[in-house]
XYZ file of C-alpha atoms in Angstrom:
449
model
C 146.762 112.348 44.877
C 149.818 111.355 46.756
C 149.604 109.320 49.863
C 153.033 110.150 51.556
C 153.543 113.242 54.028
C 155.069 116.017 52.258
C 158.955 116.670 53.443
C 159.342 119.708 55.365
C 159.673 123.059 53.281
C 163.506 124.318 52.947
C 163.679 127.378 55.064
C 163.848 129.639 51.539
C 160.449 128.066 50.669
C 159.059 128.628 53.907
C 159.972 132.316 53.695
C 158.672 132.595 50.056
C 155.348 131.583 51.593
C 155.516 133.677 54.902
C 156.109 136.761 52.786
C 152.863 137.819 51.927
C 151.744 138.081 55.713
C 153.856 141.196 56.104
C 151.737 143.387 53.806
C 148.452 141.612 54.982
C 149.511 142.245 58.638
C 150.555 145.926 57.632
C 146.723 146.450 56.752
C 145.073 144.336 59.146
C 146.465 146.037 62.742
C 145.753 149.851 61.274
C 142.219 148.783 60.038
C 141.282 147.598 63.824
C 142.996 150.552 65.415
C 144.357 153.579 63.225
C 141.035 153.484 60.646
C 138.437 153.610 63.581
C 140.374 156.643 65.414
C 140.884 158.763 61.963
C 137.402 158.252 61.100
C 136.136 159.384 64.561
C 138.769 162.054 65.568
C 139.944 163.417 62.126
C 136.843 163.197 59.866
C 134.360 163.791 62.546
C 131.954 160.590 62.410
C 130.809 159.841 65.915
C 132.025 157.131 67.947
C 128.930 155.526 68.289
C 128.309 155.669 64.114
C 132.152 154.360 63.479
C 131.310 151.539 66.158
C 127.928 150.346 64.464
C 129.353 150.622 60.776
C 132.416 148.337 61.453
C 130.165 145.835 63.285
C 127.789 145.631 60.622
C 131.067 145.028 58.311
C 132.031 142.245 60.649
C 128.520 140.799 60.480
C 129.043 140.705 56.739
C 131.996 138.546 57.251
C 129.728 135.495 59.132
C 128.392 135.112 55.573
C 131.371 135.569 53.390
C 133.967 133.675 55.335
C 131.880 130.544 55.421
C 130.953 130.843 51.701
C 134.503 131.226 50.535
C 136.131 128.677 53.036
C 133.339 126.399 51.136
C 133.887 127.288 47.560
C 138.064 127.089 48.419
C 137.698 123.683 49.309
C 135.121 122.568 46.579
C 136.656 124.227 43.418
C 140.009 122.766 42.236
C 141.550 124.773 39.464
C 144.528 123.407 37.686
C 146.908 125.618 39.133
C 145.683 124.846 42.642
C 142.837 125.498 44.728
C 144.881 127.530 47.258
C 147.034 129.033 44.982
C 144.278 130.479 42.608
C 142.130 132.096 45.127
C 144.861 133.671 46.975
C 146.048 135.079 43.304
C 142.677 136.069 42.585
C 142.534 138.270 45.899
C 145.342 140.376 45.822
C 143.893 142.911 42.981
C 140.624 143.427 45.242
C 142.833 143.606 48.533
C 144.831 146.213 47.092
C 142.127 148.007 45.927
C 140.281 148.368 48.812
C 143.019 149.261 51.261
C 143.496 152.200 49.287
C 139.730 153.310 49.398
C 139.308 152.814 53.135
C 143.059 154.017 54.189
C 142.625 157.222 51.784
C 139.343 158.573 52.093
C 138.541 161.905 50.793
C 137.810 164.515 53.413
C 134.087 164.499 52.882
C 134.281 160.786 53.720
C 131.280 159.969 55.904
C 129.494 156.497 57.558
C 128.302 155.245 53.991
C 131.835 155.497 52.484
C 133.350 153.534 55.568
C 130.507 151.049 55.193
C 130.946 150.378 51.247
C 134.721 150.261 51.024
C 135.136 148.703 54.720
C 133.044 146.007 53.303
C 134.933 145.755 50.290
C 138.368 145.400 52.449
C 136.848 142.937 54.427
C 135.736 140.647 51.311
C 139.214 140.955 50.072
C 140.927 140.022 53.325
C 138.737 137.097 53.419
C 139.997 136.240 49.927
C 143.323 136.501 50.580
C 143.508 135.112 54.077
C 141.506 131.806 54.098
C 143.477 130.334 50.995
C 146.808 131.494 52.235
C 146.141 130.097 55.849
C 144.886 126.578 54.512
C 148.053 126.818 52.342
C 150.269 127.016 55.279
C 148.080 124.639 57.392
C 148.431 121.936 54.620
C 152.321 122.320 53.845
C 152.960 120.573 57.173
C 151.598 117.271 58.594
C 153.650 116.400 61.736
C 152.858 118.083 65.240
C 156.060 119.858 65.561
C 156.254 120.845 61.924
C 153.308 122.851 62.008
C 154.838 124.946 64.810
C 157.740 125.681 62.541
C 155.153 126.575 59.606
C 153.274 128.994 61.938
C 156.465 130.355 63.834
C 158.043 131.602 60.574
C 154.665 133.020 59.211
C 153.646 134.780 62.664
C 157.457 136.241 62.976
C 156.734 138.021 59.578
C 153.282 139.093 60.769
C 155.005 140.820 63.399
C 157.425 142.466 61.177
C 154.573 144.020 59.542
C 152.607 144.827 62.374
C 155.867 146.422 63.858
C 155.900 148.256 60.274
C 152.134 149.834 60.786
C 152.862 150.601 64.306
C 156.185 152.446 63.545
C 154.838 154.405 60.323
C 152.518 157.122 62.463
C 155.613 157.905 64.643
C 158.061 158.007 61.899
C 155.614 160.341 59.634
C 155.145 162.453 62.830
C 159.000 162.390 63.372
C 159.669 163.487 59.923
C 157.150 166.263 60.104
C 155.319 164.733 57.075
C 151.915 165.059 58.637
C 149.385 163.409 60.804
C 147.525 160.124 60.958
C 145.692 160.633 57.656
C 149.449 160.676 56.016
C 150.505 157.587 57.957
C 147.639 155.949 56.570
C 148.500 156.901 53.084
C 151.827 155.667 53.841
C 150.832 152.216 54.736
C 148.234 152.131 51.722
C 151.230 152.676 49.489
C 153.379 149.944 51.202
C 150.328 147.181 50.890
C 150.019 148.396 47.392
C 153.461 147.803 46.171
C 154.450 145.060 48.865
C 151.573 142.415 48.592
C 151.667 141.902 44.594
C 155.377 141.394 44.756
C 155.607 138.907 47.683
C 152.172 137.085 46.441
C 153.964 136.732 43.232
C 156.955 135.071 44.840
C 155.283 132.934 47.006
C 152.989 131.491 43.858
C 155.906 130.887 41.726
C 158.402 129.151 44.661
C 155.795 127.524 47.092
C 153.947 124.142 46.047
C 150.699 123.518 46.153
C 149.831 121.162 49.109
C 148.801 117.578 48.815
C 144.726 116.925 49.281
C 144.065 113.998 50.882
C 140.749 114.085 50.308
C 138.949 110.494 49.516
C 135.511 111.682 49.574
C 133.110 114.417 48.884
C 130.511 115.690 51.357
C 127.439 117.277 50.816
C 126.588 120.659 52.937
C 124.353 118.486 55.499
C 127.054 116.040 56.281
C 129.944 118.553 56.312
C 128.103 120.741 58.648
C 127.271 117.403 60.831
C 130.915 116.513 60.984
C 131.922 120.148 61.949
C 129.836 119.974 64.904
C 131.004 116.760 66.089
C 134.412 117.673 66.111
C 134.655 118.482 69.568
C 138.136 119.674 70.072
C 137.379 122.335 67.399
C 134.506 123.308 69.080
C 136.686 123.724 72.233
C 139.536 125.690 70.285
C 136.869 127.670 68.480
C 135.153 129.025 71.742
C 138.638 129.624 73.361
C 140.152 131.518 70.492
C 136.882 133.659 70.459
C 137.204 134.471 74.220
C 141.393 134.906 73.779
C 140.730 136.937 70.623
C 137.957 139.437 72.409
C 140.562 139.667 75.366
C 143.075 140.893 72.698
C 140.739 142.878 70.837
C 139.597 145.341 73.383
C 143.247 146.458 74.137
C 144.030 146.740 70.587
C 140.926 148.601 69.581
C 141.446 151.081 73.100
C 144.944 151.436 72.882
C 145.349 154.655 71.229
C 142.661 156.192 73.582
C 144.365 154.479 76.807
C 147.924 155.792 75.929
C 146.486 159.158 75.173
C 143.847 159.964 77.810
C 144.869 157.584 80.962
C 148.792 157.668 80.491
C 148.550 161.157 78.986
C 151.471 160.161 76.620
C 149.885 160.181 72.832
C 153.344 160.410 71.295
C 154.637 157.394 72.973
C 151.996 155.093 71.259
C 154.355 153.951 68.358
C 157.167 153.253 70.957
C 154.706 151.211 73.135
C 153.538 148.925 70.313
C 156.961 148.672 69.092
C 158.246 147.448 72.255
C 155.100 145.121 72.596
C 155.394 143.311 69.074
C 159.046 142.950 69.030
C 158.701 141.334 72.598
C 156.323 139.060 70.796
C 158.821 137.923 68.164
C 161.385 137.422 71.261
C 159.143 135.051 72.711
C 158.245 132.618 70.065
C 161.520 130.488 70.679
C 160.728 130.155 74.300
C 157.071 129.011 73.420
C 158.083 126.604 70.743
C 160.508 125.222 73.185
C 158.202 124.670 76.262
C 155.345 123.263 73.563
C 157.911 120.377 72.512
C 158.032 119.495 76.172
C 154.552 119.995 77.529
C 152.326 120.023 74.400
C 150.965 123.111 72.786
C 147.524 123.431 74.496
C 149.262 123.381 78.135
C 151.991 126.027 76.956
C 149.237 128.423 75.273
C 147.445 128.116 78.644
C 150.714 129.119 80.833
C 151.210 132.049 78.608
C 147.562 133.353 79.143
C 147.998 132.815 83.049
C 150.908 135.065 82.537
C 149.308 137.860 80.548
C 146.378 137.933 82.994
C 148.568 138.197 85.939
C 150.304 141.077 84.479
C 147.510 143.016 82.940
C 145.592 142.958 86.008
C 148.170 145.834 86.928
C 147.137 148.201 84.806
C 144.317 149.734 86.308
C 146.725 151.068 88.868
C 148.846 153.063 86.252
C 147.713 156.822 85.612
C 149.052 159.937 83.743
C 152.895 159.746 82.997
C 153.137 156.126 84.155
C 155.186 155.304 80.820
C 157.963 152.974 82.326
C 155.682 150.547 84.200
C 153.277 150.170 81.206
C 156.454 149.656 78.702
C 157.263 146.933 81.594
C 153.596 145.600 81.286
C 153.907 145.611 77.353
C 157.258 143.474 77.423
C 155.852 140.766 79.546
C 152.388 140.715 77.702
C 154.064 140.782 74.621
C 156.280 137.913 75.197
C 153.301 135.994 76.172
C 151.727 137.234 72.523
C 154.453 134.995 71.156
C 152.481 132.025 72.196
C 148.924 133.688 71.080
C 150.704 133.848 67.613
C 151.760 130.629 67.033
C 150.506 127.826 68.990
C 146.326 128.350 68.312
C 146.983 128.153 64.266
C 149.318 125.159 64.977
C 146.537 123.186 67.132
C 143.957 124.082 64.626
C 145.949 122.138 61.655
C 145.834 119.025 63.998
C 142.210 119.499 64.901
C 141.708 119.552 61.211
C 143.316 116.265 60.992
C 140.680 114.985 63.088
C 137.778 115.880 60.641
C 139.882 114.639 57.915
C 140.298 111.039 59.344
C 136.461 110.988 60.088
C 135.019 112.402 57.142
C 137.264 111.596 54.540
C 137.524 115.363 52.787
C 140.390 117.291 53.715
C 138.468 120.449 54.300
C 140.833 122.988 55.677
C 139.360 125.983 53.904
C 136.158 125.399 55.723
C 137.769 125.202 58.974
C 140.065 128.327 58.547
C 136.989 130.049 57.492
C 135.312 129.124 60.781
C 138.854 130.597 62.406
C 138.765 133.424 60.419
C 135.100 134.413 61.130
C 136.001 133.933 64.692
C 138.856 136.385 64.585
C 136.735 138.951 63.233
C 133.644 138.348 65.519
C 136.204 138.999 68.474
C 137.409 142.321 66.912
C 133.986 143.246 65.964
C 132.428 142.719 69.518
C 135.521 144.758 70.689
C 134.539 147.684 68.534
C 130.594 147.518 68.509
C 130.702 146.811 72.230
C 133.519 149.129 73.347
C 132.609 152.145 71.505
C 129.081 152.767 72.238
C 129.829 151.976 76.016
C 132.243 154.648 75.916
C 129.860 157.192 73.951
C 127.393 156.259 76.715
C 129.813 157.024 79.800
C 130.984 160.413 78.359
C 134.484 159.959 76.604
C 135.493 161.981 73.910
C 137.712 160.594 71.320
C 139.156 163.858 70.752
C 140.033 164.468 74.791
C 138.460 167.741 74.857
C 135.045 166.878 76.921
C 136.090 163.115 78.512
C 134.415 162.960 81.671
C 135.761 160.841 84.697
C 133.023 158.546 84.283
C 134.505 157.837 80.732
C 138.046 157.405 81.632
C 136.753 154.608 84.257
C 134.959 152.932 81.338
C 137.959 153.186 79.392
C 140.030 151.648 81.759
C 137.670 148.682 82.747
C 137.215 148.078 78.911
C 140.857 147.952 78.388
C 142.302 145.726 81.143
C 139.716 143.983 83.396
C 137.412 142.679 80.637
C 140.281 141.198 79.100
C 141.800 139.411 81.870
C 138.233 137.797 82.385
C 137.930 136.400 78.862
C 141.289 135.165 79.146
C 140.681 132.898 82.185
C 137.637 131.909 80.590
C 139.659 130.362 77.853
C 142.563 128.813 79.901
C 139.523 126.838 81.740
C 138.517 125.546 78.396
C 141.862 124.567 76.904
C 143.693 123.318 80.186
C 141.887 119.627 79.638
C 142.337 119.671 75.565
C 142.270 116.291 74.204
C 144.183 116.248 71.120
C 148.122 115.968 71.928
C 151.252 114.985 70.030
C 150.436 111.399 70.185
C 146.803 111.521 69.032
C 147.583 113.692 66.177
C 150.464 111.274 65.064
C 147.869 108.493 65.091
C 145.277 110.644 63.124
C 147.840 111.292 60.511
C 148.851 107.519 59.939
C 145.002 106.673 59.542
C 144.851 109.680 56.827
C 147.844 108.274 54.914
C 146.830 104.894 55.114
C 143.079 105.795 53.783
C 144.820 107.586 50.826
C 146.930 104.407 49.907
C 143.536 102.309 50.074
C 141.773 104.916 48.007
C 144.523 105.102 45.250
C 144.223 101.441 44.743
């Protein structure tokens, strides 16, 4: 085990690491937005049943995420504990994506439950070692922003591909939402194996600074004692729920409140393109003011803008595009800064526990993401169903539209304000992170003597 910090990755290796994020992003957003809508509106499943099934699928992640995270830390194959797990996950993820995105016409609740569970397992097996790999490739406070920025920019490119595909399919006259999901499944099946192979060949296994091995009881005790981690995780769940509600309900809001369903692809494209454009701004501000304060400023701005959404109605496409540009700029901070802060939080645990357990922490992070999305679907769909909302738009009541607007705009603002309150006085800054890294590397030198 080396005891010196790794040199910053050359940009071409950084791109090789980031490339698999594109196909992984291509499948992530449609699974949260397009798949529920397709199974409800096209295959005829009720909103309540789709919401309940997806909630069960996410609850399965409550078991699989920590199990995979712990195993990814403890099992150390010759090829590398990050790269081996990631390589093994690719066939599972590709197969499950196809089964969920291209269901037979008679697919029902059981089909969505079984293969949706397989897909979330494949994504867990892919994302936990992949994110841990990135978190360990850099050790500096600012260098971690660089890793996050490039990876998340590629994530947005993949998201843009996912959001533009339905519009392109419709514009070419190829077909409807089902054909768009087919196109996305083909893209994942081709791009994920190719980009994964490139990353595995070109990007090194990161340095493992572990000097001890903890049993499960001690591991759990250190996790609970990591106060910055608990603060960050709580804020991330709140902000993830705030972002997950609009993501889950976006197609319904654009189609039935704004009454411009054909413009959904354009709106999402503008939103995520603005997210990429905002990344350099938030990186510059974080160098000056710190990561956590910069993230808080971005959330404050997004909340102020999103609070105007309930004022919009049928035909208000232009004002909604302005909202999407401004909140999209804030999205750049959501994408880059929390993962970078998470890597800093892991340093605190490594310094105190003696074991570098990035996979365990990334698993908790991934679980928080999935819990937020599960809450978004599992809470919003039954409430919409109760309020008289019809996914097809044929029989939606005024109460259903009001519930949609409240869930889409008002609840997210409240959640973001709660996250801001938690993060404003976050205790881990650049100076503290530098002190932790010095302690970790000094201990590694001592343990090698």
